[in-house]
PDB file of C-alpha atoms in Angstrom:
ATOM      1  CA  UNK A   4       0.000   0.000   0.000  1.00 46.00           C
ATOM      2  CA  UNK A   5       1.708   3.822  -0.896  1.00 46.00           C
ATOM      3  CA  UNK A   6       1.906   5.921   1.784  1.00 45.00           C
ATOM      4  CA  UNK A   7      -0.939   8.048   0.285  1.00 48.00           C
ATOM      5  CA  UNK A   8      -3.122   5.356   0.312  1.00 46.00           C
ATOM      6  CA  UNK A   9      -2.013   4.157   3.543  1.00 46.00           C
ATOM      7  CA  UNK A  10      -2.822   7.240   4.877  1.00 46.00           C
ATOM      8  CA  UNK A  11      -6.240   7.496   3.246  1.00 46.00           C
ATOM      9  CA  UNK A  12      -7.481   3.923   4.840  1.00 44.00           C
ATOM     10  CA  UNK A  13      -6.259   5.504   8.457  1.00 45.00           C
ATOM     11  CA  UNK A  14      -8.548   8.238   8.091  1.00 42.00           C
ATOM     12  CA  UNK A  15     -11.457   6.095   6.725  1.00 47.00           C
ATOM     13  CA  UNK A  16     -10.728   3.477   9.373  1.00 46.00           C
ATOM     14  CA  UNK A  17      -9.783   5.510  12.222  1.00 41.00           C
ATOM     15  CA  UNK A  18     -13.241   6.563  13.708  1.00 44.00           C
ATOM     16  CA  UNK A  19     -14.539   3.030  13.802  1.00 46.00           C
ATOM     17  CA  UNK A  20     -11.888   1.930  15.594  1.00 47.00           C
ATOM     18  CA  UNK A  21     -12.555   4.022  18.338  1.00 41.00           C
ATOM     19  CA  UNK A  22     -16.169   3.277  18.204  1.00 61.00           C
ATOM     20  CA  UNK A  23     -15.411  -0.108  19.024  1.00 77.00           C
ATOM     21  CA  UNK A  24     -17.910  -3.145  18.364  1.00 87.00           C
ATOM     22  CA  UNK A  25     -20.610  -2.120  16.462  1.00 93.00           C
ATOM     23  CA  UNK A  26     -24.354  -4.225  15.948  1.00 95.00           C
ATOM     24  CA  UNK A  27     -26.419  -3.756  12.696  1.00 97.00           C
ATOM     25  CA  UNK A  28     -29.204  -5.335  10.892  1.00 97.00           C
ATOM     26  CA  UNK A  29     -27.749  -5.778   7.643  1.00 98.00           C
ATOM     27  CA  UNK A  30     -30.372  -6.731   4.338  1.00 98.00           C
ATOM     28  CA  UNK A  31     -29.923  -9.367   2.026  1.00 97.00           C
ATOM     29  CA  UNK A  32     -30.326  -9.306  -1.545  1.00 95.00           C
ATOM     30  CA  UNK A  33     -33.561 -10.771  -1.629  1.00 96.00           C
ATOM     31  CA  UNK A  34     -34.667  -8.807   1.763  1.00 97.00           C
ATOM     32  CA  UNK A  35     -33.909 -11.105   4.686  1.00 98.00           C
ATOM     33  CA  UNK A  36     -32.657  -9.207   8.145  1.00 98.00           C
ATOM     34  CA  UNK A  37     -29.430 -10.661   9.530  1.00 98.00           C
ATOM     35  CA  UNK A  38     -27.919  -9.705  12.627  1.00 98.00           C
ATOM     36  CA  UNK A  39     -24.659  -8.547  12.239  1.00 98.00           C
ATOM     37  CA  UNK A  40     -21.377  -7.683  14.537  1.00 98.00           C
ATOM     38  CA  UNK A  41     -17.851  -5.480  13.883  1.00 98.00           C
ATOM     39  CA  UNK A  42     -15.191  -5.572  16.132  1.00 96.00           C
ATOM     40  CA  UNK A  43     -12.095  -3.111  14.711  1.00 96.00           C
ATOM     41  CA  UNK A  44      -8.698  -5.604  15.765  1.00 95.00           C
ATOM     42  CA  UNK A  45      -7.375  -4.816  18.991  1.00 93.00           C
ATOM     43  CA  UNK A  46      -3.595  -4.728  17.830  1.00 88.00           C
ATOM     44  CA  UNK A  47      -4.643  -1.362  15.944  1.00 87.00           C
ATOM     45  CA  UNK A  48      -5.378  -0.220  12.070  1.00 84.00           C
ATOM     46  CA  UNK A  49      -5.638  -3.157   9.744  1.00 88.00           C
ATOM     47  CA  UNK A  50      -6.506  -3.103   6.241  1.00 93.00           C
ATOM     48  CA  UNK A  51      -7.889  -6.750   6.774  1.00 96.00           C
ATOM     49  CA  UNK A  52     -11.354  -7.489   7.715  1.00 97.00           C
ATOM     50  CA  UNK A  53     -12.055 -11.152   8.575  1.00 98.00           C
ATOM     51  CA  UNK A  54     -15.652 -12.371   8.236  1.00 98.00           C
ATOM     52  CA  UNK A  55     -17.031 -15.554  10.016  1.00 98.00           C
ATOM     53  CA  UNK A  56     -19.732 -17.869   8.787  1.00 98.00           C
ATOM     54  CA  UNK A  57     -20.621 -20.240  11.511  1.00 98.00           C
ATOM     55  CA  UNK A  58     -22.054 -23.738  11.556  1.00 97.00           C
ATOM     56  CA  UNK A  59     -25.802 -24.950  11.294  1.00 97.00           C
ATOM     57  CA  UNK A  60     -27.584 -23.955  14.736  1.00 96.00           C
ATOM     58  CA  UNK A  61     -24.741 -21.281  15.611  1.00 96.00           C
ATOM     59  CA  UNK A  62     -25.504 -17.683  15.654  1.00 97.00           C
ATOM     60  CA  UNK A  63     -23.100 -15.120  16.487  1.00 97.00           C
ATOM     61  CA  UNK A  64     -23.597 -14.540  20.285  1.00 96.00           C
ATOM     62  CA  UNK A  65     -22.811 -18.489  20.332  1.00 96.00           C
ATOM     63  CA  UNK A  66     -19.922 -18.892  22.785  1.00 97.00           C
ATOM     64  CA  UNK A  67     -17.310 -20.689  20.372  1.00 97.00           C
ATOM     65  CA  UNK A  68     -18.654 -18.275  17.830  1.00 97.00           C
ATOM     66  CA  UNK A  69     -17.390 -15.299  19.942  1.00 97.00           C
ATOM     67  CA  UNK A  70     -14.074 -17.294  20.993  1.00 97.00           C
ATOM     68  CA  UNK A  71     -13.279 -17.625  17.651  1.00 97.00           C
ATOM     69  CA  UNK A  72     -14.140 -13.341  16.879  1.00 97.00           C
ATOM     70  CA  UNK A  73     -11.491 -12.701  19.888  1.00 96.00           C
ATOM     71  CA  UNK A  74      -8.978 -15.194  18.386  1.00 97.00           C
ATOM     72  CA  UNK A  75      -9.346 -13.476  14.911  1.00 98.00           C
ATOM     73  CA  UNK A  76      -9.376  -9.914  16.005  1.00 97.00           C
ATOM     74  CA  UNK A  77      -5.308 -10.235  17.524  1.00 96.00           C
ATOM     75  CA  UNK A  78      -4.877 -10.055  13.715  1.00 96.00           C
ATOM     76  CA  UNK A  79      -7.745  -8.196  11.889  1.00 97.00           C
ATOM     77  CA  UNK A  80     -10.721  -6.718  12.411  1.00 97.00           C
ATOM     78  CA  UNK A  81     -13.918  -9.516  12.802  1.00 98.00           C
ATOM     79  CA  UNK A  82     -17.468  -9.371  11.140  1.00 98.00           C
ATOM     80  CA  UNK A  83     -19.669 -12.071  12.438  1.00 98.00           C
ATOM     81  CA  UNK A  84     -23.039 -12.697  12.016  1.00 98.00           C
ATOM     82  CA  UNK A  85     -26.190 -15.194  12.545  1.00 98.00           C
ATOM     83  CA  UNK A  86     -27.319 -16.469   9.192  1.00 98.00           C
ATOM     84  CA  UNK A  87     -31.086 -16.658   7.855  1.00 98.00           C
ATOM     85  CA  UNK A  88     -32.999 -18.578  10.514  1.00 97.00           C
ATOM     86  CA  UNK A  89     -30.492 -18.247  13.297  1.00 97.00           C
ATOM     87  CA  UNK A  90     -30.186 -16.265  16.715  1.00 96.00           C
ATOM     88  CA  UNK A  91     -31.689 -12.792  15.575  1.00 96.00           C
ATOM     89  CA  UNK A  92     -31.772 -12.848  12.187  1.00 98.00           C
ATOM     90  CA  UNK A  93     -35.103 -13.236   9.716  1.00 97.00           C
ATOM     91  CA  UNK A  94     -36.164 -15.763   7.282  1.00 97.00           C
ATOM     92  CA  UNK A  95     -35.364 -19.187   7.703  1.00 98.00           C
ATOM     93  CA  UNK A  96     -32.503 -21.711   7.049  1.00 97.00           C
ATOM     94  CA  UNK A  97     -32.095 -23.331   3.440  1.00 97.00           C
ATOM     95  CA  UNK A  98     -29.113 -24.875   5.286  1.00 97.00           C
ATOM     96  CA  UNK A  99     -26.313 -23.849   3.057  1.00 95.00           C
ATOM     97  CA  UNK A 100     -28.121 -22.487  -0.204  1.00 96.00           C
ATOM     98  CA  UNK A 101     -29.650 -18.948   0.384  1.00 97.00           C
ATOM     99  CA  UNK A 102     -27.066 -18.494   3.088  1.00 98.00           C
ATOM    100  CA  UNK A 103     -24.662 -16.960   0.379  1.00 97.00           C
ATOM    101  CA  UNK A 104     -26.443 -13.966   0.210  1.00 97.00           C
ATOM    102  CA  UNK A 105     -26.135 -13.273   3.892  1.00 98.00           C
ATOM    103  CA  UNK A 106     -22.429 -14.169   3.682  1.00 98.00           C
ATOM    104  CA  UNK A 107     -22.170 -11.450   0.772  1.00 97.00           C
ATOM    105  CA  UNK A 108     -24.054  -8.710   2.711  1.00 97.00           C
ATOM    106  CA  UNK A 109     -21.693  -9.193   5.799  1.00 98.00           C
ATOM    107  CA  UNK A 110     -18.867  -8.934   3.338  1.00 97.00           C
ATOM    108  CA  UNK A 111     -19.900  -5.608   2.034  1.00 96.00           C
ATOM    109  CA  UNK A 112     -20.412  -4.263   5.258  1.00 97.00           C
ATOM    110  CA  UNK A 113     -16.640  -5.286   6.459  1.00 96.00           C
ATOM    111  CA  UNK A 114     -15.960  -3.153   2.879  1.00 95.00           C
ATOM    112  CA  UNK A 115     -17.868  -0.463   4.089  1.00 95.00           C
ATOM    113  CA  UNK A 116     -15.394   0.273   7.323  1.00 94.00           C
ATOM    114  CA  UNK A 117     -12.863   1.492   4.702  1.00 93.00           C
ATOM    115  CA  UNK A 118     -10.870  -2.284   4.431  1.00 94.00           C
ATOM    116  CA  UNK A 119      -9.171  -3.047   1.429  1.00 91.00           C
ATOM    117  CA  UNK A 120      -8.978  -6.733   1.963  1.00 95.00           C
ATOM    118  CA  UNK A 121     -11.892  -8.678   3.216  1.00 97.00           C
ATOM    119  CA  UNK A 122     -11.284 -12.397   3.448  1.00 97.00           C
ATOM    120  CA  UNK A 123     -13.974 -15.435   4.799  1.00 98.00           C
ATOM    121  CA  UNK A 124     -13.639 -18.070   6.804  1.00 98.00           C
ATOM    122  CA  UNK A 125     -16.513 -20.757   7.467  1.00 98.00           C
ATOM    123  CA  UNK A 126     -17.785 -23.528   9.973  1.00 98.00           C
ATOM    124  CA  UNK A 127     -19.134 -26.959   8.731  1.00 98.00           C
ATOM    125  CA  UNK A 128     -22.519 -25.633   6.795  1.00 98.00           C
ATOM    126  CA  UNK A 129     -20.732 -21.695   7.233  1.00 98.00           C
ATOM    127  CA  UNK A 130     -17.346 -23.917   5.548  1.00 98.00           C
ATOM    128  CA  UNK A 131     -19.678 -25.174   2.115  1.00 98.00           C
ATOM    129  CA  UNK A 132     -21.513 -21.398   2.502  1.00 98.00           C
ATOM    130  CA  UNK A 133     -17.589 -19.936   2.048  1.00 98.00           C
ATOM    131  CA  UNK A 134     -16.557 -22.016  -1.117  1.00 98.00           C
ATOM    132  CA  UNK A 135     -20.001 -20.749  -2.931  1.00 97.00           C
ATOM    133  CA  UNK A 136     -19.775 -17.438  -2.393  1.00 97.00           C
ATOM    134  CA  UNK A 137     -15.835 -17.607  -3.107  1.00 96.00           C
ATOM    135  CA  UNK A 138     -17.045 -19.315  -6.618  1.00 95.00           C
ATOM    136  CA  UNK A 139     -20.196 -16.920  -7.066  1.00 93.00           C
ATOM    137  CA  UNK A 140     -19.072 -13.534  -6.257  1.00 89.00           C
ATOM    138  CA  UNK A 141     -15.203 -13.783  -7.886  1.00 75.00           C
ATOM    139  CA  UNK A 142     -16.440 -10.697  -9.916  1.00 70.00           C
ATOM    140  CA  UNK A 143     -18.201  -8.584  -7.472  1.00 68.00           C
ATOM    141  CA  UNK A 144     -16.013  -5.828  -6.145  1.00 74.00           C
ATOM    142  CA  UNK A 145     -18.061  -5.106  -2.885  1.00 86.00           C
ATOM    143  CA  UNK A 146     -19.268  -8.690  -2.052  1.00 90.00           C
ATOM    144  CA  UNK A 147     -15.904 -10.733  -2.948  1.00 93.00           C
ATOM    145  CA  UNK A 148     -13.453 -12.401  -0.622  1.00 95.00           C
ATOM    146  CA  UNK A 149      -9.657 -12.076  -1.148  1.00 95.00           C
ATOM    147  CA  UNK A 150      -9.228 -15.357   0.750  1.00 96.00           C
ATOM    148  CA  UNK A 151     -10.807 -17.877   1.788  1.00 98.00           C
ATOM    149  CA  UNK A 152     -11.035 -20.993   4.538  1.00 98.00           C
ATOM    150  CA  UNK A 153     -13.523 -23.910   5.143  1.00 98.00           C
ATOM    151  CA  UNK A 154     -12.988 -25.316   8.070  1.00 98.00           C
ATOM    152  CA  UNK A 155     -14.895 -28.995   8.785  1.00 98.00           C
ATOM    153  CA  UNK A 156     -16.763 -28.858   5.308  1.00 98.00           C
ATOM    154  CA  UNK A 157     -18.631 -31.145   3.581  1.00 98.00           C
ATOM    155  CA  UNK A 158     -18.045 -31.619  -0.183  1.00 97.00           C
ATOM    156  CA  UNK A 159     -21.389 -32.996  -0.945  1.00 96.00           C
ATOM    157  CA  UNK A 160     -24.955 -32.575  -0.969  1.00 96.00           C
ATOM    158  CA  UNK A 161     -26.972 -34.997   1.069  1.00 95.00           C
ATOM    159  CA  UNK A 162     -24.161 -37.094   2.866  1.00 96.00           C
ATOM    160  CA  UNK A 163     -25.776 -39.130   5.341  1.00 96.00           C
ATOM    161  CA  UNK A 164     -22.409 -41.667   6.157  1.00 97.00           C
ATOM    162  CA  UNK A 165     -22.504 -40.893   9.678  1.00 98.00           C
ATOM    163  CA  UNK A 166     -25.049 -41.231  12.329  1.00 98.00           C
ATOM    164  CA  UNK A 167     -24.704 -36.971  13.187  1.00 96.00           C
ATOM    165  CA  UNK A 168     -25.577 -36.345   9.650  1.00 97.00           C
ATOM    166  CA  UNK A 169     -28.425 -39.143   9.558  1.00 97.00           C
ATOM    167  CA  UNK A 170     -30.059 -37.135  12.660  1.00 97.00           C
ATOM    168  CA  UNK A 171     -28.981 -34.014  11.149  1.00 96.00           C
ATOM    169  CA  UNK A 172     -30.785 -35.042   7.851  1.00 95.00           C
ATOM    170  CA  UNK A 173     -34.451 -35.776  10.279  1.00 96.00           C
ATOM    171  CA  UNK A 174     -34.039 -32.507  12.048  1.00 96.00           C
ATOM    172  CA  UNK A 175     -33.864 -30.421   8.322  1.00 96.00           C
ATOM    173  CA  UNK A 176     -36.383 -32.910   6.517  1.00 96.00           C
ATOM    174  CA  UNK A 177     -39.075 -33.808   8.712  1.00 96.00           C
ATOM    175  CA  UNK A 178     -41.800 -31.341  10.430  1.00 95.00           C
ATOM    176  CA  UNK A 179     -41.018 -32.737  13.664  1.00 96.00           C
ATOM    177  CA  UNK A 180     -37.575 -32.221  13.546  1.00 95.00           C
ATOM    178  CA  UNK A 181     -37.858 -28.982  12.375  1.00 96.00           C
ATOM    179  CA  UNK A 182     -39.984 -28.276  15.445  1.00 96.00           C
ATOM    180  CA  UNK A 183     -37.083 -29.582  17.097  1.00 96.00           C
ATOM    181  CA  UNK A 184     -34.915 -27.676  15.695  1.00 94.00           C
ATOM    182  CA  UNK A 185     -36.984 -24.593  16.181  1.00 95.00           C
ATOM    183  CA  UNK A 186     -37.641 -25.299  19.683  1.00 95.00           C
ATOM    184  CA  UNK A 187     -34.536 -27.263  20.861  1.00 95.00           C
ATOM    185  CA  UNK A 188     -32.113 -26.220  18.977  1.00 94.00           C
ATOM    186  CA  UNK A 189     -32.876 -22.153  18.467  1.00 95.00           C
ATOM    187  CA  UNK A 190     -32.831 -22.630  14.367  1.00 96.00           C
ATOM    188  CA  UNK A 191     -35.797 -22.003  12.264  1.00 97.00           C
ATOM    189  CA  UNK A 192     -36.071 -24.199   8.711  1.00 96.00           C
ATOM    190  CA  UNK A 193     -37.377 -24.026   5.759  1.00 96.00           C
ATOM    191  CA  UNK A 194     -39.740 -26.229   5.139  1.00 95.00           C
ATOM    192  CA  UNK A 195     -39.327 -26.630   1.510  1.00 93.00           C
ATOM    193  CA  UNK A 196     -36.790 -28.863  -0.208  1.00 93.00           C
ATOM    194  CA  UNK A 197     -34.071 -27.218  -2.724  1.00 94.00           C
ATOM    195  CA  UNK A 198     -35.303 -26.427  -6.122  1.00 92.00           C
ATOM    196  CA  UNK A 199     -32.822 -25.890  -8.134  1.00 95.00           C
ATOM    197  CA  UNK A 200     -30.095 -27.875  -6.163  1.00 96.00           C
ATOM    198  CA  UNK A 201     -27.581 -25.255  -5.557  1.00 95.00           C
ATOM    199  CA  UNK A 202     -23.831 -25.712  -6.730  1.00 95.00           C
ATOM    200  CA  UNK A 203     -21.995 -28.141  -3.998  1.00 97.00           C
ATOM    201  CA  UNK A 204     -19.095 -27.247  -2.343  1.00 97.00           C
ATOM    202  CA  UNK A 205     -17.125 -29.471  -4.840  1.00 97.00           C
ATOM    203  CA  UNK A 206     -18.177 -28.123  -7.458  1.00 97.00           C
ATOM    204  CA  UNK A 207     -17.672 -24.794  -6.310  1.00 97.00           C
ATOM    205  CA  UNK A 208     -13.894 -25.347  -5.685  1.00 97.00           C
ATOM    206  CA  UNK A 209     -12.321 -25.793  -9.173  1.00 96.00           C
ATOM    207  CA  UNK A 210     -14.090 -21.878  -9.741  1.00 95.00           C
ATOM    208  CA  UNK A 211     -12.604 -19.889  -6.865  1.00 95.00           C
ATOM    209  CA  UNK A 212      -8.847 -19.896  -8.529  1.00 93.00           C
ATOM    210  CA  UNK A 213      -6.815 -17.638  -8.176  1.00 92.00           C
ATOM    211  CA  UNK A 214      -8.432 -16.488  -4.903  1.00 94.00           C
ATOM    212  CA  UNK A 215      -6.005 -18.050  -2.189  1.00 95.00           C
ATOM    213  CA  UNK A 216      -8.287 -20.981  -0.510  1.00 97.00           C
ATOM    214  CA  UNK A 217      -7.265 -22.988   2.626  1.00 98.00           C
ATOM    215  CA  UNK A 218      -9.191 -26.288   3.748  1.00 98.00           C
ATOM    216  CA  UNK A 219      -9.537 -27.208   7.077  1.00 98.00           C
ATOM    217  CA  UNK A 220     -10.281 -30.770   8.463  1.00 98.00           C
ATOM    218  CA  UNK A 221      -9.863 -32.933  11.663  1.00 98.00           C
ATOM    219  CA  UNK A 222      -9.094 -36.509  11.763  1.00 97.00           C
ATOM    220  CA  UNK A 223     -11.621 -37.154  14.226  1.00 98.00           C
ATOM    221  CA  UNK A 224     -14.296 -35.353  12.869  1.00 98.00           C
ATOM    222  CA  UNK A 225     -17.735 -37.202  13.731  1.00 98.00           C
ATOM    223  CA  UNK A 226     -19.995 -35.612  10.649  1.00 98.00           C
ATOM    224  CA  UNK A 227     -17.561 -35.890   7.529  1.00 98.00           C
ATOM    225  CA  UNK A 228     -15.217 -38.319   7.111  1.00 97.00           C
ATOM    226  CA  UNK A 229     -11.502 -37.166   5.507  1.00 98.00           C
ATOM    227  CA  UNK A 230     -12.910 -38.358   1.764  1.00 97.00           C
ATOM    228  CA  UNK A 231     -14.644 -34.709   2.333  1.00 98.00           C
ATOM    229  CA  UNK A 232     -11.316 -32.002   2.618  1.00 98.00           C
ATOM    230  CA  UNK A 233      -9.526 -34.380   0.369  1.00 97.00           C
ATOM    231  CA  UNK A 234     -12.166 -34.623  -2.493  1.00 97.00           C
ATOM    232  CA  UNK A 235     -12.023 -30.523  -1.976  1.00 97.00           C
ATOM    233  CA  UNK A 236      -8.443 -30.374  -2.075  1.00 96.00           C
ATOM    234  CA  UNK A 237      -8.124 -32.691  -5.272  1.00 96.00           C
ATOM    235  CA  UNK A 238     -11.139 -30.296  -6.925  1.00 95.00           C
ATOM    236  CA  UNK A 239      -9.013 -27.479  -6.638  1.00 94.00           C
ATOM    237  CA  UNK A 240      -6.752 -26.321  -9.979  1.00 84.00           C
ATOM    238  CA  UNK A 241      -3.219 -27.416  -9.558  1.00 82.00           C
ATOM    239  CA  UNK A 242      -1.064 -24.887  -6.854  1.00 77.00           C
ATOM    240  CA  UNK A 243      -4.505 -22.886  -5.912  1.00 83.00           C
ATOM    241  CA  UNK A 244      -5.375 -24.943  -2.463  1.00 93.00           C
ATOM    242  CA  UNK A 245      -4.027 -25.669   1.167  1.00 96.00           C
ATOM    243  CA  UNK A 246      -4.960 -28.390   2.718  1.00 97.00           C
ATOM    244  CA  UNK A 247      -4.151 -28.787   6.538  1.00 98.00           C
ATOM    245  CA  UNK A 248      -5.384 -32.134   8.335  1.00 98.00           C
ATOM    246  CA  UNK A 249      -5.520 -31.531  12.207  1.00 98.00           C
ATOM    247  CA  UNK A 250      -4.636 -34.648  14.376  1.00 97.00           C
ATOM    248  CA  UNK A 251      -7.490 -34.933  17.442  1.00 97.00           C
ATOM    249  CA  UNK A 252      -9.562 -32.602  16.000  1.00 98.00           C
ATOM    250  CA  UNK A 253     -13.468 -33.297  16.149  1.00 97.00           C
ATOM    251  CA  UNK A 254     -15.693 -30.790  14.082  1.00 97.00           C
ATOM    252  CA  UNK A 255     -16.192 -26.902  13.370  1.00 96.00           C
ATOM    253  CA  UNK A 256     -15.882 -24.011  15.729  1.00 96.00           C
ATOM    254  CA  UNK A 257     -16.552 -25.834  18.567  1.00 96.00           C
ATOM    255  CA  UNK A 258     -13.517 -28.293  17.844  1.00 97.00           C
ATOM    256  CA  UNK A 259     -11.093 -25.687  17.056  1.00 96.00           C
ATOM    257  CA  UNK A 260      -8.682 -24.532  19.899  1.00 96.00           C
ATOM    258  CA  UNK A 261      -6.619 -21.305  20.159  1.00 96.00           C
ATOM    259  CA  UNK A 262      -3.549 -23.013  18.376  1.00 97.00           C
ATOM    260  CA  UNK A 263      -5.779 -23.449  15.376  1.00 97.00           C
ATOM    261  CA  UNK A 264      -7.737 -19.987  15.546  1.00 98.00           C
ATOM    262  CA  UNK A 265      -4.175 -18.311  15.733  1.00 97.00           C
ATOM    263  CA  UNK A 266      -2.497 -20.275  12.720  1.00 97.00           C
ATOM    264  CA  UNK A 267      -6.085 -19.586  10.806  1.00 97.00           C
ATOM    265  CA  UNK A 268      -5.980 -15.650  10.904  1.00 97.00           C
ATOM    266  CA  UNK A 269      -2.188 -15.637  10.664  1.00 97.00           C
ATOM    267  CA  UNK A 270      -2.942 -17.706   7.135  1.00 97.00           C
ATOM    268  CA  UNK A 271      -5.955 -15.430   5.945  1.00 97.00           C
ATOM    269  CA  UNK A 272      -3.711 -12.161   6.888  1.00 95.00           C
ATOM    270  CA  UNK A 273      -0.668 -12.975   5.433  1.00 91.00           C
ATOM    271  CA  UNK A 274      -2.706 -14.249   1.676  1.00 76.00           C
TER     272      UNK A 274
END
């Protein structure tokens, strides 16, 4: 960055981070409310802005949600925010489809503090949400990421190997597990099945090139097997894709410890 311009995001930048955190209803493309948060990074100015897509039933007052945001903001400012259905937010979850459009609002927002790099970095369903967008929005100025992680994401529709995504599967598919889910676990669904299916994370890979993209994965993960961050990986063009396999490590936010949260934002800074 020239010192002119340098200067010019320090101004823009500057009042916000004095503000401190800041809470806003943010609208989606096709008029859904989401519940957003910024938090300026506590180490000072920073032309990054990190934004954080948590996992189905998360929201962003969820406690690893907010462990995570504190992690993150040693290195860069943090947007974080409940997706469709979730904690405060309107509309109700399509559980990885529709949710791209909240992801792209949040990243215009983090735009709108004066950053001039905004990268993503997504939990489980927030991980497949991350790779869309990444492939979808590659020519948006406002709403595209300059880097981007998945952390404990799937790489297929409909995977039902594993007894947490067979129960998963009767919470989003049956009316009394959406009542559970409504009721138990704070997440509204929609009712309706997909129509059109929407690109899979797989899919989605080969199109994010160049755009740096990291993939995230433990060993021990009790949802997706290692087929899923592999199959990813192998999507990705040749030289475009990281792909770091974490010994111990169960699934999503909830799984990831300091260490990890530390090496993730050093990894989306430094791309």
């Amino acid at each position: 960055m020239s010192s002119e311009a340098e200067g010019s995001f320090r101004r823009s930048i500057i009042p916000s981070l004095t503000r401190g955190p800041r809470r806003k209803i943010l609208l989606t493309e096709d008029g859904v409310r989401i519940e957003a948060v910024y938090e300026p990074c506590t180490a000072g100015v920073t032309d990054t802005a990190i934004v954080v897509a948590h996992g189905f039933t998360g929201s962003v007052d969820r406690p690893a949600v907010r462990r995570a945001a504190r992690a993150f903001a040693q290195r860069a400012a943090v947007v974080t925010f409940s997706f469709r259905g979730h904690g405060a937010s309107g509309g109700r979850s399509t559980v990885g489809d529709r949710e791209v459009l909240d992801l792209a609002a949040a990243v215009e927002w983090a735009r709108a503090f004066g950053h001039s790099r905004v990268v993503t970095v997504g939990f489980s369903m927030g991980g497949s949400v991350v790779l869309r967008h990444a492939a979808m929005h590659g020519g948006r100025t406002e709403a595209r990421t300059d880097a981007v992680a998945a952390v404990s994401a799937p790489a297929r529709w409909y995977y039902r190997g594993t007894a947490p995504m067979r129960r998963l599967h009767w919470v989003v598919t049956r009316p009394l597990g959406r009542l559970v889910g409504r009721y138990g676990l704070g997440t509204r669904i929609h009712p309706e099945d997909w129509s059109p299916v929407p690109l899979s994370p797989v899919e989605s890979v080969p199109l994010i090139a160049p755009t740096p993209l990291l993939i995230v994965h433990g060993d021990r993960d009790p949802y997706f097997p290692l087929d899923h961050p592999r199959m990813l990986a192998a999507a990705a063009r040749e030289g475009t894709a990281e792909l770091w396999l974490e010994p111990g490590m169960g699934h999503a936010e909830n799984a990831a410890d300091d260490e990890l949260l530390g090496r993730l934002a050093d990894w989306l800074v430094a791309e």
